[in-house]
mmCIF file of C-alpha atoms in Angstrom:
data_model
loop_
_atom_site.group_PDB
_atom_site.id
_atom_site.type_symbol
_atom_site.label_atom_id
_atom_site.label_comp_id
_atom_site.label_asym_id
_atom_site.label_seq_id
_atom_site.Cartn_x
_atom_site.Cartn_y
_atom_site.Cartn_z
ATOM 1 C CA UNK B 1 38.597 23.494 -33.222
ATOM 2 C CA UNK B 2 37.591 27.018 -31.442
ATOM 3 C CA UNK B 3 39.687 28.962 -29.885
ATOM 4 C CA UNK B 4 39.091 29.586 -25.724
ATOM 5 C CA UNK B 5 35.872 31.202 -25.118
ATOM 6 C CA UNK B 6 34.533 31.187 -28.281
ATOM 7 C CA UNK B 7 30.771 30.720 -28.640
ATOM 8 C CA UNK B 8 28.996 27.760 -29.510
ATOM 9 C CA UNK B 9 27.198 27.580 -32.413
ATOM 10 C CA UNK B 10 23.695 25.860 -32.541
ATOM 11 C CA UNK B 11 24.804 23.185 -34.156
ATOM 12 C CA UNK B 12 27.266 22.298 -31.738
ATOM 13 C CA UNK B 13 25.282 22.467 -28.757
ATOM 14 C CA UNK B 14 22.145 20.528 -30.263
ATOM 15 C CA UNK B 15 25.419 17.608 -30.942
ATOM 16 C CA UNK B 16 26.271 18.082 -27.470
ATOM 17 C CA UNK B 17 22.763 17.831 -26.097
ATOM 18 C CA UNK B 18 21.989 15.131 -28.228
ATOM 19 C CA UNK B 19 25.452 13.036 -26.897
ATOM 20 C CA UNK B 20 24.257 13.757 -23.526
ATOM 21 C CA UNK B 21 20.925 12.438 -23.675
ATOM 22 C CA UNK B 22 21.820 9.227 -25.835
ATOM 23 C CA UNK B 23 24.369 8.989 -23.173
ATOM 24 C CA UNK B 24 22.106 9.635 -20.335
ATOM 25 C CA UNK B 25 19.480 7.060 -21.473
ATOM 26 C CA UNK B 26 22.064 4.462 -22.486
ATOM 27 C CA UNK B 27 23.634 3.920 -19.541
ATOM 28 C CA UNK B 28 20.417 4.057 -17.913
ATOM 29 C CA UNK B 29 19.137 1.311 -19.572
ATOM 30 C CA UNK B 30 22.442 -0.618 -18.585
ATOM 31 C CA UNK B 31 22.486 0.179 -15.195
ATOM 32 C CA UNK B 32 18.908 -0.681 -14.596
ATOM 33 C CA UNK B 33 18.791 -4.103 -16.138
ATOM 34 C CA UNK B 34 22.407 -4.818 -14.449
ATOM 35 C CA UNK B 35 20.392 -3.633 -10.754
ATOM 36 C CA UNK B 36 17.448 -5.661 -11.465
ATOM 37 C CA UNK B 37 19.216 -9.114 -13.320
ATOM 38 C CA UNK B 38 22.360 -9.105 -11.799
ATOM 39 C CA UNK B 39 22.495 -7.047 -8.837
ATOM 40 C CA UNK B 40 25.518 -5.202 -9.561
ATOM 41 C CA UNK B 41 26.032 -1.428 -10.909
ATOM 42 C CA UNK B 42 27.642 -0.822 -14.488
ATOM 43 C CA UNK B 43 30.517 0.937 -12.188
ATOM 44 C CA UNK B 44 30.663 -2.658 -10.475
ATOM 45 C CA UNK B 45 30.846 -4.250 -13.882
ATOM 46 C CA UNK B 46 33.645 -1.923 -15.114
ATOM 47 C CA UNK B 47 35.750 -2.647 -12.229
ATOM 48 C CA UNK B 48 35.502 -6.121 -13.421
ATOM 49 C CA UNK B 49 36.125 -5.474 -16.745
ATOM 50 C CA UNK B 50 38.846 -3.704 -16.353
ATOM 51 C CA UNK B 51 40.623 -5.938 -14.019
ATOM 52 C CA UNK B 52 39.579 -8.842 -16.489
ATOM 53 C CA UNK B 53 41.394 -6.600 -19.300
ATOM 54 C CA UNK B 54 44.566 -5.800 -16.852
ATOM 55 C CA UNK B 55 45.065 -9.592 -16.453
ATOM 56 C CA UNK B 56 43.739 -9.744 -12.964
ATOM 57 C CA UNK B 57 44.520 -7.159 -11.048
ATOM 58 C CA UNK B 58 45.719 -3.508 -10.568
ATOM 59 C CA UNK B 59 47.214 -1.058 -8.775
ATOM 60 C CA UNK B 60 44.262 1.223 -6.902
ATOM 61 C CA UNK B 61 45.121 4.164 -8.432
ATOM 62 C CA UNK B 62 45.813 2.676 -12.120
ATOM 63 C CA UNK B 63 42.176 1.108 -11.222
ATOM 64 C CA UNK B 64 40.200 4.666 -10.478
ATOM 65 C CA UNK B 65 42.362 6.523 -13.219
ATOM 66 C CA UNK B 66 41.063 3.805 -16.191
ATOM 67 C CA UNK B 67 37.633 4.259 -14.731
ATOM 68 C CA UNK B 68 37.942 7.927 -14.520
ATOM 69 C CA UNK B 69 36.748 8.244 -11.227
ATOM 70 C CA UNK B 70 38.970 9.550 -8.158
ATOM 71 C CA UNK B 71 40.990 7.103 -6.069
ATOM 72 C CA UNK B 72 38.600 7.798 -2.977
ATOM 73 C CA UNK B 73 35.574 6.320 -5.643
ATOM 74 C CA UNK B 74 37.905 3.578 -6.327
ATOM 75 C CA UNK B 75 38.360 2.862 -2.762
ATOM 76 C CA UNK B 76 34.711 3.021 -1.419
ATOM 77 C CA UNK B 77 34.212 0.469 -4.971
ATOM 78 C CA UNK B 78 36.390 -1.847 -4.329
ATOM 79 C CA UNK B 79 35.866 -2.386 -0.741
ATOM 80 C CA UNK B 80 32.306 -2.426 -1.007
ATOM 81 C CA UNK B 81 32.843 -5.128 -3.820
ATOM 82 C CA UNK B 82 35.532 -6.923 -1.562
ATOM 83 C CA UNK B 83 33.004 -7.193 1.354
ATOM 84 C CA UNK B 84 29.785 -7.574 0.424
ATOM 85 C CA UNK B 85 30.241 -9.287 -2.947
ATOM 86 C CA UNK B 86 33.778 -11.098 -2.698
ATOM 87 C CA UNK B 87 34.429 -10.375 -6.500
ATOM 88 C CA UNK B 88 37.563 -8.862 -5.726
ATOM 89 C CA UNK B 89 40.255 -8.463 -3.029
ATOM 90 C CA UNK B 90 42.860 -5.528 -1.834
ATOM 91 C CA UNK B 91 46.490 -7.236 -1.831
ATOM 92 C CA UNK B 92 49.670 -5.572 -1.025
ATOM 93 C CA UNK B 93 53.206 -5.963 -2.671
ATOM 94 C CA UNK B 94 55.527 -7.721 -0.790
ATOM 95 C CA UNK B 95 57.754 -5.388 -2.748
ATOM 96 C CA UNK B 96 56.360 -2.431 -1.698
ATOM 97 C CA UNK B 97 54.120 -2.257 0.706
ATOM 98 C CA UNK B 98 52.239 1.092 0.106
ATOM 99 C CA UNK B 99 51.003 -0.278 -3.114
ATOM 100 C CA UNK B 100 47.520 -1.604 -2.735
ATOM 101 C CA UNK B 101 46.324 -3.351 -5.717
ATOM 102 C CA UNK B 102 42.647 -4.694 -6.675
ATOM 103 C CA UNK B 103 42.393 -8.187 -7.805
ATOM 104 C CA UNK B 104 39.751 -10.604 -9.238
ATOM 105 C CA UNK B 105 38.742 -13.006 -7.982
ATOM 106 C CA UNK B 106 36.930 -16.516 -9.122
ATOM 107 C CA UNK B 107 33.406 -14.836 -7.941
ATOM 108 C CA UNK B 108 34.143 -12.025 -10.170
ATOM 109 C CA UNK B 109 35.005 -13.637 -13.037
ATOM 110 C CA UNK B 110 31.812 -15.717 -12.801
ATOM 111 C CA UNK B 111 30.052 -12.376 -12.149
ATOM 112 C CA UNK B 112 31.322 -10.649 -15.317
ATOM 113 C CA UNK B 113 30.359 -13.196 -17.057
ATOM 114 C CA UNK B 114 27.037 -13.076 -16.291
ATOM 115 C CA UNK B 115 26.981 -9.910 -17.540
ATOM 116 C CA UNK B 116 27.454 -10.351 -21.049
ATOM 117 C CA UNK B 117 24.166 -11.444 -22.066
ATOM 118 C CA UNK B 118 22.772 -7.951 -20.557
ATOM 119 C CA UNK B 119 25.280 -5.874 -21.960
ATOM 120 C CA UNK B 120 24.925 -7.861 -25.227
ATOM 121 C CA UNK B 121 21.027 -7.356 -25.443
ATOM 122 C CA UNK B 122 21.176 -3.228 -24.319
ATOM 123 C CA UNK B 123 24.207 -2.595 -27.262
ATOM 124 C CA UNK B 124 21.968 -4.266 -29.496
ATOM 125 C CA UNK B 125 18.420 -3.332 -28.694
ATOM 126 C CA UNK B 126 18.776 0.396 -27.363
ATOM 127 C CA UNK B 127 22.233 1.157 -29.690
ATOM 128 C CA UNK B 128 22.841 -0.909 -32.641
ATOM 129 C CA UNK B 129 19.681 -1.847 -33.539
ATOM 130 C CA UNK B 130 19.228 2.091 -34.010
ATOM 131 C CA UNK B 131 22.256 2.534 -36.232
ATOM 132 C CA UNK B 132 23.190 1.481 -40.037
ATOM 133 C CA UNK B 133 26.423 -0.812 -39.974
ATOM 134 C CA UNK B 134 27.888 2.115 -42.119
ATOM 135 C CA UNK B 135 27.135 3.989 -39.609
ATOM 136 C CA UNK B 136 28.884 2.450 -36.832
ATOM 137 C CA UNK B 137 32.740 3.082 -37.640
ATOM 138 C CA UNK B 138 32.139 6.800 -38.055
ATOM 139 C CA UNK B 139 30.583 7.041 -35.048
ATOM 140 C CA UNK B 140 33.647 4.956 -32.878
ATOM 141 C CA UNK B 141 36.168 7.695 -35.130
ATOM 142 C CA UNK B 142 33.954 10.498 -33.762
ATOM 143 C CA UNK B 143 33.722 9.661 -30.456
ATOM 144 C CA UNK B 144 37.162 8.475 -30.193
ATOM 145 C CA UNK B 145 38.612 11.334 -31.480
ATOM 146 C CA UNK B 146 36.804 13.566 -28.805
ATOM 147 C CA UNK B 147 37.848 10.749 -25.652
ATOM 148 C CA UNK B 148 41.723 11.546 -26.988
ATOM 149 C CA UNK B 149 41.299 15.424 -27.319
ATOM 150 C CA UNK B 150 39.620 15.811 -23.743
ATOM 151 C CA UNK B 151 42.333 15.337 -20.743
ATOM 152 C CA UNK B 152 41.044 13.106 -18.201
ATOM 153 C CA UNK B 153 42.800 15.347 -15.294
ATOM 154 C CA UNK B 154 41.827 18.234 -13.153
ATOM 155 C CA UNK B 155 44.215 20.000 -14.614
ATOM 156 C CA UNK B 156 42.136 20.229 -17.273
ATOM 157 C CA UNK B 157 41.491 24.273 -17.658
ATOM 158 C CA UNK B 158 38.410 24.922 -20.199
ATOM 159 C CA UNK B 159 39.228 28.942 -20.232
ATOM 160 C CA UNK B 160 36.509 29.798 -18.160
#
């Protein structure tokens, strides 16, 4: 690891570009085919998934900090999804009623699930059909070695 404003090398900004493109054109292809089969975003989808991983539901703000997106983003999502789409609804706690929390509902589950065979077919045709299977776990080690290094705050201070 460098130290604060070191320089770059070559190499590492040709890996950087090259994660950015990849990147880029991935969830591109994702997107697109979730617009045009689906009609639903891959941000739609992830709100989905990650209610579907939560058990249901969430607090907002647990909701826009595992999608890494602010609590306003979160907001405009989930009511968007609430009211045009019905795959989720806003609940409050009877406990406490400043919580708001974002929960699936039977639409949504039926509309993740329609999503798997598009998800499915991009991993494989525009990812893994790309990649040798020894290829694969270095790769997830790689990139999950940068997600845990890089703070996912704005307090985040790069040295510039």
């Amino acid at each position: 690891m460098q130290s604060k404003g070191a320089k770059a090398t070559e190499d590492q900004v040709a890996a950087w570009r090259a994660l950015y493109r990849a990147d880029s054109l991935l969830f591109g292809h994702l997107n697109n085919l979730l617009r045009s089969r689906l009609g639903m975003t891959y941000f739609e989808r992830e709100v989905l998934s990650t209610l579907t991983d939560a058990g249901g539901r969430l607090r907002m703000a647990s909701l826009a900090a595992e999608l890494m997106i602010s609590r306003s983003g979160a907001t405009r999502l989930v009511n968007k999804m609430e009211t045009k789409d019905g795959w989720v609804v806003r609940a409050t706690s009877a406990s406490d009623r400043r919580a708001i929390w974002a929960e699936l509902t039977p639409s949504g589950r039926e509309a993740l699930a329609a999503t798997q065979p598009v998800v499915d077919a991009v991993v494989s045709t525009f990812f893994a059909d790309h990649l040798d299977a020894a290829e694969l776990p270095r790769i997830t080690k790689a990139l999950d070695r940068l997600a845990t290094a890089n703070p996912g705050s704005a307090d985040f201070d790069c040295g510039l």
